């Protein structure tokens, strides 16, 4: 069984992390001392996930991050507020992200009425009512519609609200949001929302592609056609 890393090795790892991010958190030092290989791999994964430029602009990425962090109660990640503002956001934009997170939590109430009161409300349509309320909430907020769909899909994934994830994946396609942007938004779920939730969100997307519920690209159709069942054959 291997022991602790040398102080010099751990400090070198931490110096590299701080130089890249501008801050350190307690788990960085713990990993650097007890699992230096994992510490480096973790930092590389975090860099590829959140720091390296991909499809989303910096503003778009932080707009997705903020409701994810609010919905998951990730109080320590305050640097994302600074990054959002550095990318062109403002306090009103932060409040818009707060509205999205709070609305995502309220989705269960639309689900409840749809499941239990639908017979008493013949004119009620759960998804229509949900959409109408979201549109009213976003009125005059200046948020790009496709970006709202991506942020809501990711936020619902953190909350394990899979029917709503599907609603917003479909919405993103209807608005013409590039698949790579939607994929990046959902991938941000992995750290604060958990990898299992990202796995399930990918399953929801795959099922929508397989059922032709979205106009997926040939590349995503090829992905959906691959057998991706888990150990128990259920995924």
PDB file of C-alpha atoms in Angstrom:
ATOM      1  CA  UNK A   1       0.000   0.000   0.000  1.00  0.00           C
ATOM      2  CA  UNK A   2       1.488   3.333  -1.040  1.00  0.00           C
ATOM      3  CA  UNK A   3       1.988   6.099   1.505  1.00  0.00           C
ATOM      4  CA  UNK A   4       1.621   9.833   1.284  1.00  0.00           C
ATOM      5  CA  UNK A   5       3.187  11.751  -1.566  1.00  0.00           C
ATOM      6  CA  UNK A   6       6.238  13.822  -0.818  1.00  0.00           C
ATOM      7  CA  UNK A   7       5.609  17.380   0.299  1.00  0.00           C
ATOM      8  CA  UNK A   8       7.475  18.691  -2.730  1.00  0.00           C
ATOM      9  CA  UNK A   9       5.328  16.656  -5.143  1.00  0.00           C
ATOM     10  CA  UNK A  10       2.090  17.728  -3.459  1.00  0.00           C
ATOM     11  CA  UNK A  11       3.112  21.389  -3.399  1.00  0.00           C
ATOM     12  CA  UNK A  12       4.036  21.247  -7.087  1.00  0.00           C
ATOM     13  CA  UNK A  13       0.612  19.841  -7.937  1.00  0.00           C
ATOM     14  CA  UNK A  14      -1.108  22.521  -5.866  1.00  0.00           C
ATOM     15  CA  UNK A  15       0.967  25.297  -7.396  1.00  0.00           C
ATOM     16  CA  UNK A  16      -0.053  24.164 -10.879  1.00  0.00           C
ATOM     17  CA  UNK A  17      -3.725  24.027  -9.899  1.00  0.00           C
ATOM     18  CA  UNK A  18      -3.634  27.481  -8.301  1.00  0.00           C
ATOM     19  CA  UNK A  19      -1.826  28.999 -11.269  1.00  0.00           C
ATOM     20  CA  UNK A  20      -4.524  27.642 -13.579  1.00  0.00           C
ATOM     21  CA  UNK A  21      -7.615  28.476 -11.490  1.00  0.00           C
ATOM     22  CA  UNK A  22      -6.491  31.256  -9.182  1.00  0.00           C
ATOM     23  CA  UNK A  23      -7.658  29.465  -6.025  1.00  0.00           C
ATOM     24  CA  UNK A  24      -7.379  26.210  -4.088  1.00  0.00           C
ATOM     25  CA  UNK A  25     -10.020  24.188  -2.240  1.00  0.00           C
ATOM     26  CA  UNK A  26      -9.450  21.652   0.578  1.00  0.00           C
ATOM     27  CA  UNK A  27      -9.879  18.579  -1.612  1.00  0.00           C
ATOM     28  CA  UNK A  28      -7.033  19.672  -3.897  1.00  0.00           C
ATOM     29  CA  UNK A  29      -4.483  19.339  -1.107  1.00  0.00           C
ATOM     30  CA  UNK A  30      -5.939  16.100   0.197  1.00  0.00           C
ATOM     31  CA  UNK A  31      -5.745  14.468  -3.221  1.00  0.00           C
ATOM     32  CA  UNK A  32      -2.287  15.884  -3.919  1.00  0.00           C
ATOM     33  CA  UNK A  33      -0.959  14.280  -0.721  1.00  0.00           C
ATOM     34  CA  UNK A  34      -2.825  10.984  -0.767  1.00  0.00           C
ATOM     35  CA  UNK A  35      -3.419  10.279  -4.470  1.00  0.00           C
ATOM     36  CA  UNK A  36      -1.188  12.473  -6.650  1.00  0.00           C
ATOM     37  CA  UNK A  37      -2.010  10.597  -9.863  1.00  0.00           C
ATOM     38  CA  UNK A  38      -5.723  11.058  -9.181  1.00  0.00           C
ATOM     39  CA  UNK A  39      -5.113  14.720  -8.316  1.00  0.00           C
ATOM     40  CA  UNK A  40      -3.530  15.307 -11.723  1.00  0.00           C
ATOM     41  CA  UNK A  41      -6.233  13.333 -13.540  1.00  0.00           C
ATOM     42  CA  UNK A  42      -8.966  15.195 -11.649  1.00  0.00           C
ATOM     43  CA  UNK A  43      -7.452  18.542 -12.561  1.00  0.00           C
ATOM     44  CA  UNK A  44      -7.165  17.488 -16.198  1.00  0.00           C
ATOM     45  CA  UNK A  45     -10.816  16.393 -16.252  1.00  0.00           C
ATOM     46  CA  UNK A  46     -11.922  19.633 -14.596  1.00  0.00           C
ATOM     47  CA  UNK A  47      -9.855  21.650 -17.067  1.00  0.00           C
ATOM     48  CA  UNK A  48     -11.382  19.878 -20.067  1.00  0.00           C
ATOM     49  CA  UNK A  49     -14.884  20.171 -18.613  1.00  0.00           C
ATOM     50  CA  UNK A  50     -14.940  23.765 -17.434  1.00  0.00           C
ATOM     51  CA  UNK A  51     -11.877  25.739 -18.503  1.00  0.00           C
ATOM     52  CA  UNK A  52     -11.023  24.672 -22.051  1.00  0.00           C
ATOM     53  CA  UNK A  53     -13.110  26.483 -24.690  1.00  0.00           C
ATOM     54  CA  UNK A  54     -15.680  24.220 -26.331  1.00  0.00           C
ATOM     55  CA  UNK A  55     -18.962  25.088 -28.049  1.00  0.00           C
ATOM     56  CA  UNK A  56     -20.427  27.487 -25.501  1.00  0.00           C
ATOM     57  CA  UNK A  57     -19.105  31.024 -25.184  1.00  0.00           C
ATOM     58  CA  UNK A  58     -17.851  32.045 -21.748  1.00  0.00           C
ATOM     59  CA  UNK A  59     -21.083  33.925 -21.088  1.00  0.00           C
ATOM     60  CA  UNK A  60     -23.233  30.999 -22.221  1.00  0.00           C
ATOM     61  CA  UNK A  61     -21.251  28.535 -20.115  1.00  0.00           C
ATOM     62  CA  UNK A  62     -21.559  30.614 -16.952  1.00  0.00           C
ATOM     63  CA  UNK A  63     -25.264  31.208 -17.648  1.00  0.00           C
ATOM     64  CA  UNK A  64     -25.690  27.416 -17.516  1.00  0.00           C
ATOM     65  CA  UNK A  65     -23.435  27.032 -14.487  1.00  0.00           C
ATOM     66  CA  UNK A  66     -25.328  29.444 -12.236  1.00  0.00           C
ATOM     67  CA  UNK A  67     -28.744  27.690 -12.117  1.00  0.00           C
ATOM     68  CA  UNK A  68     -26.947  24.353 -11.793  1.00  0.00           C
ATOM     69  CA  UNK A  69     -25.068  25.634  -8.744  1.00  0.00           C
ATOM     70  CA  UNK A  70     -28.191  27.168  -7.188  1.00  0.00           C
ATOM     71  CA  UNK A  71     -30.223  23.997  -7.736  1.00  0.00           C
ATOM     72  CA  UNK A  72     -27.507  21.806  -6.201  1.00  0.00           C
ATOM     73  CA  UNK A  73     -26.812  24.156  -3.271  1.00  0.00           C
ATOM     74  CA  UNK A  74     -23.181  24.549  -4.349  1.00  0.00           C
ATOM     75  CA  UNK A  75     -22.404  27.570  -2.151  1.00  0.00           C
ATOM     76  CA  UNK A  76     -18.623  27.241  -2.406  1.00  0.00           C
ATOM     77  CA  UNK A  77     -18.508  27.935  -6.162  1.00  0.00           C
ATOM     78  CA  UNK A  78     -18.799  31.726  -5.881  1.00  0.00           C
ATOM     79  CA  UNK A  79     -16.083  32.210  -8.492  1.00  0.00           C
ATOM     80  CA  UNK A  80     -18.711  31.454 -11.141  1.00  0.00           C
ATOM     81  CA  UNK A  81     -20.461  34.736 -10.307  1.00  0.00           C
ATOM     82  CA  UNK A  82     -17.232  36.603 -11.009  1.00  0.00           C
ATOM     83  CA  UNK A  83     -16.728  34.614 -14.207  1.00  0.00           C
ATOM     84  CA  UNK A  84     -20.291  35.348 -15.320  1.00  0.00           C
ATOM     85  CA  UNK A  85     -19.777  39.079 -14.813  1.00  0.00           C
ATOM     86  CA  UNK A  86     -16.365  39.007 -16.490  1.00  0.00           C
ATOM     87  CA  UNK A  87     -18.052  37.430 -19.521  1.00  0.00           C
ATOM     88  CA  UNK A  88     -20.601  40.244 -19.770  1.00  0.00           C
ATOM     89  CA  UNK A  89     -23.246  39.229 -17.248  1.00  0.00           C
ATOM     90  CA  UNK A  90     -24.645  41.458 -14.516  1.00  0.00           C
ATOM     91  CA  UNK A  91     -26.692  41.243 -11.328  1.00  0.00           C
ATOM     92  CA  UNK A  92     -29.921  41.094 -13.315  1.00  0.00           C
ATOM     93  CA  UNK A  93     -28.528  38.155 -15.257  1.00  0.00           C
ATOM     94  CA  UNK A  94     -27.703  36.360 -12.012  1.00  0.00           C
ATOM     95  CA  UNK A  95     -31.291  36.940 -10.920  1.00  0.00           C
ATOM     96  CA  UNK A  96     -32.476  35.469 -14.216  1.00  0.00           C
ATOM     97  CA  UNK A  97     -30.460  32.321 -13.456  1.00  0.00           C
ATOM     98  CA  UNK A  98     -31.997  32.255  -9.988  1.00  0.00           C
ATOM     99  CA  UNK A  99     -35.461  32.382 -11.559  1.00  0.00           C
ATOM    100  CA  UNK A 100     -34.595  29.385 -13.734  1.00  0.00           C
ATOM    101  CA  UNK A 101     -33.337  27.323 -10.794  1.00  0.00           C
ATOM    102  CA  UNK A 102     -36.383  28.157  -8.680  1.00  0.00           C
ATOM    103  CA  UNK A 103     -38.737  27.418 -11.560  1.00  0.00           C
ATOM    104  CA  UNK A 104     -37.048  24.058 -12.125  1.00  0.00           C
ATOM    105  CA  UNK A 105     -37.776  23.131  -8.516  1.00  0.00           C
ATOM    106  CA  UNK A 106     -41.424  24.034  -9.050  1.00  0.00           C
ATOM    107  CA  UNK A 107     -41.792  21.684 -12.014  1.00  0.00           C
ATOM    108  CA  UNK A 108     -42.995  18.927  -9.702  1.00  0.00           C
ATOM    109  CA  UNK A 109     -46.160  20.945  -9.079  1.00  0.00           C
ATOM    110  CA  UNK A 110     -47.024  20.962 -12.787  1.00  0.00           C
ATOM    111  CA  UNK A 111     -46.356  17.219 -12.771  1.00  0.00           C
ATOM    112  CA  UNK A 112     -48.609  16.748  -9.728  1.00  0.00           C
ATOM    113  CA  UNK A 113     -51.558  18.559 -11.314  1.00  0.00           C
ATOM    114  CA  UNK A 114     -51.063  16.672 -14.562  1.00  0.00           C
ATOM    115  CA  UNK A 115     -51.012  13.325 -12.791  1.00  0.00           C
ATOM    116  CA  UNK A 116     -53.717  13.803 -10.174  1.00  0.00           C
ATOM    117  CA  UNK A 117     -56.075  16.600 -11.232  1.00  0.00           C
ATOM    118  CA  UNK A 118     -56.094  16.216 -14.986  1.00  0.00           C
ATOM    119  CA  UNK A 119     -59.577  14.612 -15.034  1.00  0.00           C
ATOM    120  CA  UNK A 120     -60.952  17.595 -13.138  1.00  0.00           C
ATOM    121  CA  UNK A 121     -59.334  20.107 -15.494  1.00  0.00           C
ATOM    122  CA  UNK A 122     -60.228  18.995 -19.028  1.00  0.00           C
ATOM    123  CA  UNK A 123     -58.555  22.036 -20.581  1.00  0.00           C
ATOM    124  CA  UNK A 124     -55.302  21.558 -18.705  1.00  0.00           C
ATOM    125  CA  UNK A 125     -52.151  20.514 -20.507  1.00  0.00           C
ATOM    126  CA  UNK A 126     -49.177  20.031 -18.239  1.00  0.00           C
ATOM    127  CA  UNK A 127     -46.458  20.876 -20.727  1.00  0.00           C
ATOM    128  CA  UNK A 128     -48.415  23.820 -22.128  1.00  0.00           C
ATOM    129  CA  UNK A 129     -49.000  25.216 -18.637  1.00  0.00           C
ATOM    130  CA  UNK A 130     -45.330  24.700 -17.784  1.00  0.00           C
ATOM    131  CA  UNK A 131     -44.239  26.432 -20.976  1.00  0.00           C
ATOM    132  CA  UNK A 132     -46.637  29.341 -20.496  1.00  0.00           C
ATOM    133  CA  UNK A 133     -45.344  29.920 -16.973  1.00  0.00           C
ATOM    134  CA  UNK A 134     -41.716  29.763 -18.070  1.00  0.00           C
ATOM    135  CA  UNK A 135     -42.370  32.199 -20.896  1.00  0.00           C
ATOM    136  CA  UNK A 136     -43.996  34.633 -18.467  1.00  0.00           C
ATOM    137  CA  UNK A 137     -41.075  34.230 -16.062  1.00  0.00           C
ATOM    138  CA  UNK A 138     -38.560  35.044 -18.807  1.00  0.00           C
ATOM    139  CA  UNK A 139     -40.533  37.973 -20.268  1.00  0.00           C
ATOM    140  CA  UNK A 140     -38.252  41.001 -20.699  1.00  0.00           C
ATOM    141  CA  UNK A 141     -35.274  39.176 -19.180  1.00  0.00           C
ATOM    142  CA  UNK A 142     -33.270  39.332 -22.410  1.00  0.00           C
ATOM    143  CA  UNK A 143     -32.158  35.698 -22.207  1.00  0.00           C
ATOM    144  CA  UNK A 144     -31.546  33.862 -25.481  1.00  0.00           C
ATOM    145  CA  UNK A 145     -34.235  31.195 -25.830  1.00  0.00           C
ATOM    146  CA  UNK A 146     -31.984  28.340 -26.912  1.00  0.00           C
ATOM    147  CA  UNK A 147     -29.611  29.027 -24.041  1.00  0.00           C
ATOM    148  CA  UNK A 148     -32.533  28.924 -21.597  1.00  0.00           C
ATOM    149  CA  UNK A 149     -33.467  25.487 -22.951  1.00  0.00           C
ATOM    150  CA  UNK A 150     -29.913  24.219 -22.428  1.00  0.00           C
ATOM    151  CA  UNK A 151     -29.683  25.678 -18.925  1.00  0.00           C
ATOM    152  CA  UNK A 152     -33.036  24.217 -17.943  1.00  0.00           C
ATOM    153  CA  UNK A 153     -32.186  20.772 -19.327  1.00  0.00           C
ATOM    154  CA  UNK A 154     -28.998  20.756 -17.249  1.00  0.00           C
ATOM    155  CA  UNK A 155     -30.693  22.090 -14.114  1.00  0.00           C
ATOM    156  CA  UNK A 156     -33.482  19.515 -14.312  1.00  0.00           C
ATOM    157  CA  UNK A 157     -30.857  16.792 -14.762  1.00  0.00           C
ATOM    158  CA  UNK A 158     -29.265  17.854 -11.466  1.00  0.00           C
ATOM    159  CA  UNK A 159     -32.675  17.502  -9.834  1.00  0.00           C
ATOM    160  CA  UNK A 160     -33.332  14.095 -11.464  1.00  0.00           C
ATOM    161  CA  UNK A 161     -36.430  15.444 -13.221  1.00  0.00           C
ATOM    162  CA  UNK A 162     -36.146  13.401 -16.381  1.00  0.00           C
ATOM    163  CA  UNK A 163     -39.464  14.279 -18.014  1.00  0.00           C
ATOM    164  CA  UNK A 164     -38.491  17.940 -17.848  1.00  0.00           C
ATOM    165  CA  UNK A 165     -35.024  17.154 -19.219  1.00  0.00           C
ATOM    166  CA  UNK A 166     -36.793  15.655 -22.231  1.00  0.00           C
ATOM    167  CA  UNK A 167     -39.046  18.711 -22.585  1.00  0.00           C
ATOM    168  CA  UNK A 168     -36.044  21.017 -22.807  1.00  0.00           C
ATOM    169  CA  UNK A 169     -33.989  18.771 -25.084  1.00  0.00           C
ATOM    170  CA  UNK A 170     -36.922  18.818 -27.482  1.00  0.00           C
ATOM    171  CA  UNK A 171     -37.192  22.569 -27.030  1.00  0.00           C
ATOM    172  CA  UNK A 172     -33.516  23.053 -27.816  1.00  0.00           C
ATOM    173  CA  UNK A 173     -33.920  21.184 -31.096  1.00  0.00           C
ATOM    174  CA  UNK A 174     -37.023  23.168 -32.038  1.00  0.00           C
ATOM    175  CA  UNK A 175     -35.065  26.384 -31.540  1.00  0.00           C
ATOM    176  CA  UNK A 176     -32.108  25.122 -33.556  1.00  0.00           C
ATOM    177  CA  UNK A 177     -29.588  25.078 -30.719  1.00  0.00           C
ATOM    178  CA  UNK A 178     -26.477  23.232 -31.954  1.00  0.00           C
ATOM    179  CA  UNK A 179     -26.188  19.757 -30.471  1.00  0.00           C
ATOM    180  CA  UNK A 180     -22.634  20.434 -29.315  1.00  0.00           C
ATOM    181  CA  UNK A 181     -23.863  23.344 -27.189  1.00  0.00           C
ATOM    182  CA  UNK A 182     -26.583  21.232 -25.615  1.00  0.00           C
ATOM    183  CA  UNK A 183     -24.085  18.441 -24.987  1.00  0.00           C
ATOM    184  CA  UNK A 184     -21.654  20.814 -23.292  1.00  0.00           C
ATOM    185  CA  UNK A 185     -24.408  22.242 -21.100  1.00  0.00           C
ATOM    186  CA  UNK A 186     -25.477  18.765 -19.963  1.00  0.00           C
ATOM    187  CA  UNK A 187     -21.879  17.710 -19.331  1.00  0.00           C
ATOM    188  CA  UNK A 188     -21.551  20.445 -16.684  1.00  0.00           C
ATOM    189  CA  UNK A 189     -23.910  18.371 -14.554  1.00  0.00           C
ATOM    190  CA  UNK A 190     -21.121  15.865 -13.859  1.00  0.00           C
ATOM    191  CA  UNK A 191     -19.360  17.637 -11.011  1.00  0.00           C
ATOM    192  CA  UNK A 192     -22.089  19.397  -8.961  1.00  0.00           C
ATOM    193  CA  UNK A 193     -24.978  17.195 -10.069  1.00  0.00           C
ATOM    194  CA  UNK A 194     -23.137  13.831 -10.205  1.00  0.00           C
ATOM    195  CA  UNK A 195     -21.936  11.606 -13.018  1.00  0.00           C
ATOM    196  CA  UNK A 196     -24.937   9.237 -12.574  1.00  0.00           C
ATOM    197  CA  UNK A 197     -27.281  12.144 -13.289  1.00  0.00           C
ATOM    198  CA  UNK A 198     -25.313  12.970 -16.422  1.00  0.00           C
ATOM    199  CA  UNK A 199     -25.556   9.308 -17.440  1.00  0.00           C
ATOM    200  CA  UNK A 200     -29.326   9.412 -17.064  1.00  0.00           C
ATOM    201  CA  UNK A 201     -29.609  12.702 -18.964  1.00  0.00           C
ATOM    202  CA  UNK A 202     -27.659  11.125 -21.817  1.00  0.00           C
ATOM    203  CA  UNK A 203     -30.083   8.184 -21.746  1.00  0.00           C
ATOM    204  CA  UNK A 204     -33.044  10.554 -21.995  1.00  0.00           C
ATOM    205  CA  UNK A 205     -31.440  12.246 -25.005  1.00  0.00           C
ATOM    206  CA  UNK A 206     -30.570   8.911 -26.608  1.00  0.00           C
ATOM    207  CA  UNK A 207     -34.150   7.689 -26.202  1.00  0.00           C
ATOM    208  CA  UNK A 208     -35.481  10.867 -27.841  1.00  0.00           C
ATOM    209  CA  UNK A 209     -33.164  10.280 -30.789  1.00  0.00           C
ATOM    210  CA  UNK A 210     -34.135   6.600 -31.065  1.00  0.00           C
ATOM    211  CA  UNK A 211     -37.843   7.441 -31.032  1.00  0.00           C
ATOM    212  CA  UNK A 212     -37.405  10.211 -33.627  1.00  0.00           C
ATOM    213  CA  UNK A 213     -38.748  12.752 -31.138  1.00  0.00           C
ATOM    214  CA  UNK A 214     -35.955  15.132 -32.155  1.00  0.00           C
ATOM    215  CA  UNK A 215     -34.351  15.868 -35.508  1.00  0.00           C
ATOM    216  CA  UNK A 216     -30.943  14.555 -34.520  1.00  0.00           C
ATOM    217  CA  UNK A 217     -27.845  14.720 -36.676  1.00  0.00           C
ATOM    218  CA  UNK A 218     -26.519  11.560 -38.379  1.00  0.00           C
ATOM    219  CA  UNK A 219     -23.704  11.449 -35.817  1.00  0.00           C
ATOM    220  CA  UNK A 220     -26.113  11.356 -32.881  1.00  0.00           C
ATOM    221  CA  UNK A 221     -28.290   8.820 -34.664  1.00  0.00           C
ATOM    222  CA  UNK A 222     -25.249   6.587 -34.948  1.00  0.00           C
ATOM    223  CA  UNK A 223     -24.569   7.054 -31.231  1.00  0.00           C
ATOM    224  CA  UNK A 224     -28.171   6.220 -30.317  1.00  0.00           C
ATOM    225  CA  UNK A 225     -28.061   3.030 -32.401  1.00  0.00           C
ATOM    226  CA  UNK A 226     -25.173   1.558 -30.406  1.00  0.00           C
ATOM    227  CA  UNK A 227     -26.079  -0.938 -27.664  1.00  0.00           C
ATOM    228  CA  UNK A 228     -25.315   1.007 -24.481  1.00  0.00           C
ATOM    229  CA  UNK A 229     -27.092  -1.110 -21.884  1.00  0.00           C
ATOM    230  CA  UNK A 230     -25.418  -1.256 -18.477  1.00  0.00           C
ATOM    231  CA  UNK A 231     -24.308  -4.295 -16.500  1.00  0.00           C
ATOM    232  CA  UNK A 232     -27.911  -5.183 -15.689  1.00  0.00           C
ATOM    233  CA  UNK A 233     -29.092  -4.401 -19.227  1.00  0.00           C
ATOM    234  CA  UNK A 234     -31.401  -1.621 -18.056  1.00  0.00           C
ATOM    235  CA  UNK A 235     -29.787   1.538 -19.431  1.00  0.00           C
TER     236      UNK A 235
END
